[in-house]
Coordinates of C-alpha atoms in Angstrom, one line a residue:
L1 CA -15.1 26.5 4.6
S2 CA -18.5 25.9 4.5
G3 CA -20.5 25.0 7.2
R4 CA -20.6 21.6 6.5
G5 CA -17.3 21.2 5.8
I6 CA -16.3 22.3 8.9
V7 CA -18.7 19.9 10.5
L8 CA -17.1 16.7 8.4
L9 CA -13.6 17.9 9.5
A10 CA -14.5 17.7 13.5
L11 CA -15.9 14.4 12.8
G12 CA -13.2 13.7 11.5
A13 CA -11.2 14.5 13.9
I14 CA -13.3 13.3 16.2
M15 CA -13.2 9.6 15.0
I16 CA -9.5 10.0 14.9
W17 CA -9.4 10.6 18.0
L18 CA -11.8 7.7 19.3
L19 CA -9.3 5.6 17.4
T20 CA -6.5 6.0 19.5
G21 CA -8.3 4.7 22.2
F22 CA -7.3 1.1 21.0
Y23 CA -4.9 -0.8 22.5
T24 CA -3.2 -4.6 23.3
V25 CA -2.9 -6.1 26.6
R26 CA -0.1 -8.8 26.6
P27 CA -0.6 -12.1 28.1
N28 CA 1.4 -11.2 31.2
E29 CA -0.4 -8.0 31.6
I30 CA -3.9 -6.9 32.7
G31 CA -5.4 -3.7 32.1
V32 CA -6.7 -1.3 34.0
N33 CA -8.9 1.3 32.7
M34 CA -9.7 4.4 34.3
V35 CA -11.9 7.2 33.3
F36 CA -11.3 10.8 34.5
G37 CA -8.7 9.2 36.9
R38 CA -11.0 6.7 38.4
Y39 CA -11.3 2.7 37.9
S40 CA -13.6 1.8 35.6
S41 CA -12.8 -1.8 34.4
S42 CA -10.1 -4.9 33.9
A43 CA -9.3 -5.9 30.5
A44 CA -7.4 -9.2 29.6
N45 CA -4.9 -9.9 27.1
G46 CA -5.9 -9.0 23.6
L47 CA -7.3 -5.7 21.7
R48 CA -9.0 -3.4 23.9
W49 CA -11.1 0.1 24.1
N50 CA -11.0 2.4 26.3
W51 CA -11.2 6.2 26.3
P52 CA -8.7 8.4 25.0
F53 CA -6.7 11.1 26.5
P54 CA -7.6 13.4 28.3
I55 CA -10.4 11.8 29.5
G56 CA -9.5 7.9 29.6
Q57 CA -6.0 6.4 30.9
V58 CA -4.5 2.9 31.0
E59 CA -2.1 1.2 33.2
K60 CA -1.0 -2.2 32.2
P61 CA 0.9 -3.8 34.7
L62 CA 2.9 -6.9 34.5
V63 CA 1.1 -10.0 36.6
T64 CA 3.4 -12.9 36.0
Q65 CA 7.1 -11.3 36.0
N66 CA 9.0 -12.5 39.1
R67 CA 10.6 -9.4 40.6
T68 CA 14.4 -9.4 42.3
L69 CA 14.9 -6.7 45.1
E70 CA 18.8 -6.9 46.1
I71 CA 19.1 -5.6 49.5
G72 CA 22.8 -4.9 51.5
V73 CA 24.1 -5.0 47.7
R74 CA 23.6 -3.7 44.2
N75 CA 24.8 -5.3 40.9
V76 CA 26.8 -2.2 39.4
D77 CA 28.1 -4.5 36.5
M78 CA 27.7 -8.1 35.5
R79 CA 31.8 -8.0 34.5
R80 CA 32.1 -6.2 38.5
P81 CA 31.9 -7.1 41.6
Q82 CA 28.9 -6.3 43.9
R83 CA 29.2 -3.0 45.6
P84 CA 28.1 -3.3 49.2
T85 CA 25.7 -0.7 50.4
D86 CA 26.3 -0.7 54.7
S87 CA 23.4 1.8 54.9
E88 CA 21.2 -1.1 53.9
S89 CA 23.2 -4.0 55.2
L90 CA 24.8 -3.1 58.7
M91 CA 21.7 -4.2 61.0
L92 CA 21.9 -5.0 64.9
T93 CA 21.5 -7.9 67.0
G94 CA 19.6 -8.9 69.8
D95 CA 22.6 -9.0 71.8
E96 CA 23.9 -5.8 70.7
N97 CA 26.3 -7.1 68.2
I98 CA 26.4 -5.9 64.4
V99 CA 26.2 -8.0 61.8
D100 CA 26.5 -7.2 57.9
I101 CA 24.0 -9.3 56.1
D102 CA 22.8 -9.1 52.0
F103 CA 19.8 -10.5 51.0
T104 CA 17.2 -10.6 48.2
L105 CA 13.8 -10.5 48.0
Q106 CA 11.1 -12.1 45.1
W107 CA 8.3 -10.9 44.2
Q108 CA 4.8 -10.4 42.0
V109 CA 2.2 -8.0 41.7
T110 CA -0.9 -10.6 42.9
P111 CA -3.5 -10.6 39.4
N112 CA -6.6 -10.3 41.3
K113 CA -5.4 -7.0 43.3
V114 CA -3.7 -5.6 40.2
T115 CA -5.9 -2.2 41.0
D116 CA -4.6 -2.4 44.7
F117 CA -1.2 -2.4 43.2
V118 CA -2.1 0.4 40.7
F119 CA -3.9 3.0 42.8
N120 CA -2.2 2.2 46.2
L121 CA 1.5 2.1 45.4
Q122 CA 3.1 5.1 43.7
N123 CA 6.7 3.7 44.2
P124 CA 6.3 -0.1 44.3
E125 CA 9.8 -1.2 44.3
G126 CA 10.8 1.6 46.6
T127 CA 8.2 0.6 49.4
V128 CA 9.1 -3.2 49.0
R129 CA 12.8 -2.2 49.9
V130 CA 11.6 0.1 52.7
V131 CA 9.2 -2.9 53.9
A132 CA 11.8 -5.7 53.2
E133 CA 14.9 -4.3 55.1
S134 CA 12.6 -3.2 57.9
A135 CA 11.2 -6.7 58.5
M136 CA 14.6 -8.0 58.5
R137 CA 16.2 -5.5 61.0
E138 CA 13.1 -6.6 63.3
V139 CA 13.5 -10.3 62.7
V140 CA 17.9 -9.6 63.0
G141 CA 17.0 -7.9 66.2
R142 CA 15.3 -10.2 68.0
R143 CA 18.3 -12.8 67.9
N144 CA 22.0 -13.1 68.9
I145 CA 25.1 -13.0 66.3
Q146 CA 25.6 -16.9 67.0
T147 CA 22.6 -18.3 65.9
I148 CA 22.0 -15.8 62.7
L149 CA 25.2 -16.8 61.6
T150 CA 25.3 -20.5 62.0
V151 CA 21.7 -22.3 62.2
D152 CA 18.9 -19.8 62.0
R153 CA 19.1 -18.4 58.4
A154 CA 16.4 -20.5 57.4
A155 CA 13.9 -19.4 60.0
I156 CA 15.0 -15.5 59.2
E157 CA 14.0 -16.2 55.4
G158 CA 10.9 -17.4 56.2
E159 CA 9.5 -15.0 59.2
V160 CA 11.1 -11.9 57.0
Q161 CA 8.9 -13.2 53.6
R162 CA 6.2 -13.4 56.6
L163 CA 6.5 -10.3 58.0
T164 CA 6.8 -8.3 54.7
Q165 CA 3.7 -9.9 53.5
D166 CA 1.9 -8.8 56.2
I167 CA 2.8 -5.2 56.1
L168 CA 2.3 -5.1 52.5
N169 CA -1.0 -6.5 52.9
G170 CA -2.2 -4.2 55.6
Y171 CA -0.9 -1.2 52.8
G172 CA -3.4 -2.7 50.7
A173 CA -0.1 -3.0 47.8
G174 CA -1.6 -6.0 45.9
I175 CA 1.9 -7.9 45.6
E176 CA 2.6 -11.4 46.7
V177 CA 6.1 -12.0 48.3
L178 CA 7.5 -15.0 47.1
R179 CA 10.8 -16.1 48.4
V180 CA 13.6 -14.0 50.4
N181 CA 17.0 -15.7 50.2
L182 CA 20.0 -14.9 52.5
Q183 CA 22.9 -14.2 50.2
R184 CA 25.9 -13.1 52.9
V185 CA 25.4 -12.7 56.8
D186 CA 29.2 -12.2 58.5
P187 CA 29.9 -9.5 60.9
P188 CA 31.2 -5.9 59.9
Q189 CA 34.1 -6.1 57.8
Q190 CA 36.1 -4.1 59.8
V191 CA 36.0 -6.9 62.9
I192 CA 35.2 -9.7 60.6
D193 CA 39.0 -10.9 61.4
A194 CA 38.7 -10.1 64.9
F195 CA 35.6 -12.1 64.9
R196 CA 37.1 -15.4 63.6
D197 CA 39.9 -15.2 65.5
V198 CA 37.3 -15.5 68.8
Q199 CA 35.8 -18.1 67.2
A200 CA 38.6 -19.8 66.0
A201 CA 39.3 -19.5 69.9
R202 CA 35.9 -20.6 71.0
Q203 CA 36.7 -23.9 68.8
D204 CA 40.0 -24.7 70.2
Q205 CA 38.6 -23.8 73.5
D206 CA 35.7 -26.5 72.9
R207 CA 38.0 -28.9 71.2
V208 CA 40.8 -28.5 74.6
R209 CA 37.6 -29.4 77.0
N210 CA 36.5 -32.3 74.9
E211 CA 40.0 -33.9 75.0
A212 CA 40.3 -33.0 78.9
E213 CA 36.9 -35.0 79.3
T214 CA 37.4 -37.7 76.7
Y215 CA 41.2 -38.1 78.8

């Protein structure tokens, strides 16, 4: 090839390389443009361009998708029952009892903090899971088992949501915690029958006492 041919070939290769920098941002995404690994700009939905690899890189996190984490339980298969995860679900109460808790946490990326989400978290789902489990253990550890099993469910959900959000904000995670839902709150499976017997005995005791006082 002549010198002119080599130049034209090189220019053609450069043009093709530059064309690979075009990408599409969907309505539920925000494009985060990086140049040499550093943040350069954000992109709204539509056809966009950034420097191609290896100079540029684009992350497109979903910012309107509600994501759900199950803690203490997993859906192995929709046709099969849920498989409990004892290491997550068994928690110590304030009066030194054990309670078996399954709960879900819903979260999404905060649209105006999408760069925090991209750059500050290496494993977002794993981080949210660890923080939520830790928050639940702290909240449960301040209560007695009787109130946890009966009247404090809504209070626990709200407190865990606030505590999880505060911790994630401290990490600069760019995540909004939408809600926490307690799915199941029971004594451990190994002692649940004995616990129910104790509860029934207490109810009988209260009933007899009330009847005696009425008499």
